Coordinates of C-alpha atoms in Angstrom, one line a residue:
M25 CA 108.6 148.6 -27.5
T26 CA 105.3 148.2 -29.2
A27 CA 103.3 145.0 -29.2
S28 CA 104.0 144.5 -32.9
R29 CA 107.8 144.7 -32.4
D30 CA 107.6 142.1 -29.5
R31 CA 106.3 139.3 -31.7
A32 CA 108.6 137.5 -34.1
A33 CA 108.7 138.9 -37.7
R34 CA 106.9 136.9 -40.3
P35 CA 107.7 137.0 -44.0
G36 CA 105.6 139.9 -45.5
D37 CA 105.7 141.9 -42.3
R38 CA 106.7 145.5 -42.8
Q39 CA 109.1 145.5 -39.9
D40 CA 111.4 143.1 -41.8
L41 CA 111.6 145.7 -44.6
R42 CA 112.8 148.7 -42.7
H43 CA 114.6 150.2 -39.8
E44 CA 112.6 152.2 -37.2
D45 CA 114.0 155.6 -38.3
D46 CA 113.5 155.1 -42.1
N47 CA 111.0 157.4 -43.8
M48 CA 109.0 158.0 -40.6
G49 CA 106.9 154.9 -41.3
A50 CA 106.2 155.4 -45.1
L51 CA 106.5 152.4 -47.4
T52 CA 108.3 153.4 -50.6
K53 CA 108.4 151.8 -54.1
A54 CA 112.1 151.1 -53.5
E55 CA 111.2 149.1 -50.4
L56 CA 108.6 147.2 -52.2
A57 CA 111.2 146.3 -54.9
E58 CA 113.7 145.3 -52.2
H59 CA 111.1 143.0 -50.7
L60 CA 110.4 141.4 -54.0
H61 CA 114.1 140.9 -54.5
A62 CA 114.6 139.4 -51.0
E63 CA 111.4 137.2 -51.0
L64 CA 111.1 136.0 -54.6
G65 CA 114.8 136.1 -55.6
L66 CA 114.2 138.5 -58.5
S67 CA 117.1 140.7 -59.6
K68 CA 116.9 144.2 -58.2
R69 CA 116.3 145.5 -61.8
E70 CA 113.4 143.0 -62.3
A71 CA 111.9 143.8 -58.9
K72 CA 112.0 147.6 -59.6
S73 CA 110.5 147.0 -63.1
M74 CA 107.7 144.9 -61.6
V75 CA 106.8 147.5 -59.0
E76 CA 106.8 150.2 -61.7
A77 CA 104.6 148.1 -64.1
F78 CA 102.1 147.4 -61.3
F79 CA 101.7 151.1 -60.5
E80 CA 101.6 152.1 -64.2
E81 CA 98.8 149.6 -64.8
I82 CA 96.8 151.2 -62.0
R83 CA 97.5 154.7 -63.4
G84 CA 96.5 153.5 -66.9
C85 CA 93.2 152.1 -65.7
L86 CA 92.3 155.3 -63.8
R87 CA 93.3 157.4 -66.9
E88 CA 90.8 155.2 -68.9
N89 CA 88.1 155.8 -66.3
E90 CA 88.2 152.2 -65.0
Q91 CA 87.7 151.3 -61.4
V92 CA 90.6 149.4 -59.9
K93 CA 89.6 146.6 -57.5
L94 CA 92.4 144.8 -55.5
S95 CA 90.8 141.9 -53.8
G96 CA 91.6 141.8 -50.1
F97 CA 92.9 145.4 -50.2
G98 CA 90.5 147.9 -51.6
N99 CA 89.1 149.9 -54.6
F100 CA 90.4 153.0 -56.3
D101 CA 87.6 155.0 -57.9
L102 CA 87.3 158.2 -59.8
R103 CA 85.0 160.9 -58.6
D104 CA 84.0 164.2 -60.3
K105 CA 83.8 167.2 -58.0
R106 CA 81.8 170.2 -59.0
E107 CA 83.0 173.8 -58.9
R108 CA 82.5 175.3 -55.5
P109 CA 83.2 178.5 -53.6
G110 CA 86.4 178.6 -51.5
R111 CA 88.2 181.2 -49.5
N112 CA 91.8 182.4 -49.4
P113 CA 92.7 181.7 -45.8
K114 CA 95.2 184.7 -45.6
T115 CA 92.9 187.4 -47.1
G116 CA 89.5 185.9 -46.6
E117 CA 88.8 186.6 -50.3
E118 CA 86.3 184.3 -51.9
I119 CA 87.7 182.4 -54.8
P120 CA 86.1 179.6 -56.9
I121 CA 87.6 176.1 -56.6
S122 CA 87.4 174.6 -60.1
A123 CA 85.6 171.4 -61.0
R124 CA 88.0 168.4 -61.1
R125 CA 88.3 164.7 -61.1
V126 CA 89.8 163.0 -58.0
V127 CA 91.0 159.5 -57.1
T128 CA 89.5 158.0 -54.0
F129 CA 90.4 154.8 -52.2
R130 CA 88.0 152.7 -50.2
P131 CA 89.6 149.9 -48.2
G132 CA 88.2 146.4 -48.5
Q133 CA 86.8 144.5 -45.5
K134 CA 89.9 142.4 -45.0
L135 CA 92.2 145.5 -44.9
K136 CA 89.8 147.3 -42.5
S137 CA 89.7 144.3 -40.1
Q138 CA 93.5 144.0 -40.1
V139 CA 94.0 147.7 -39.5
E140 CA 91.3 147.7 -36.7
G141 CA 93.1 144.8 -35.0
Y142 CA 96.5 146.6 -35.0
E143 CA 97.8 147.0 -31.5
G144 CA 100.9 149.0 -32.2
E145 CA 101.9 152.6 -31.4
V146 CA 99.8 155.4 -32.9
H147 CA 102.0 158.2 -34.5

């Protein structure tokens, strides 16, 4: 057993959302909706709709070149990458990697300190 499993579960803990073998540790939108249903008493349809609306708002802001700042969690930013040379790993042939825009995430200080203080098992 890990240290995190030894302590009692608190509302909001991920361990109260899932079983050990589910999704190999990945939190899904369905699990978020289930948590909203259980914790806030929303209907399953309302909870699913709320999760979808949340992520659509983030996608919409990023499409409009807006930074997304979630206090206590982190920031989603857009970054433009220039074209650069690459290499086909099978053939060694040099190929250009096209210029593109990417989404980056920078965790906030609160999230960093919570993750650094985690005493559970490393996968």
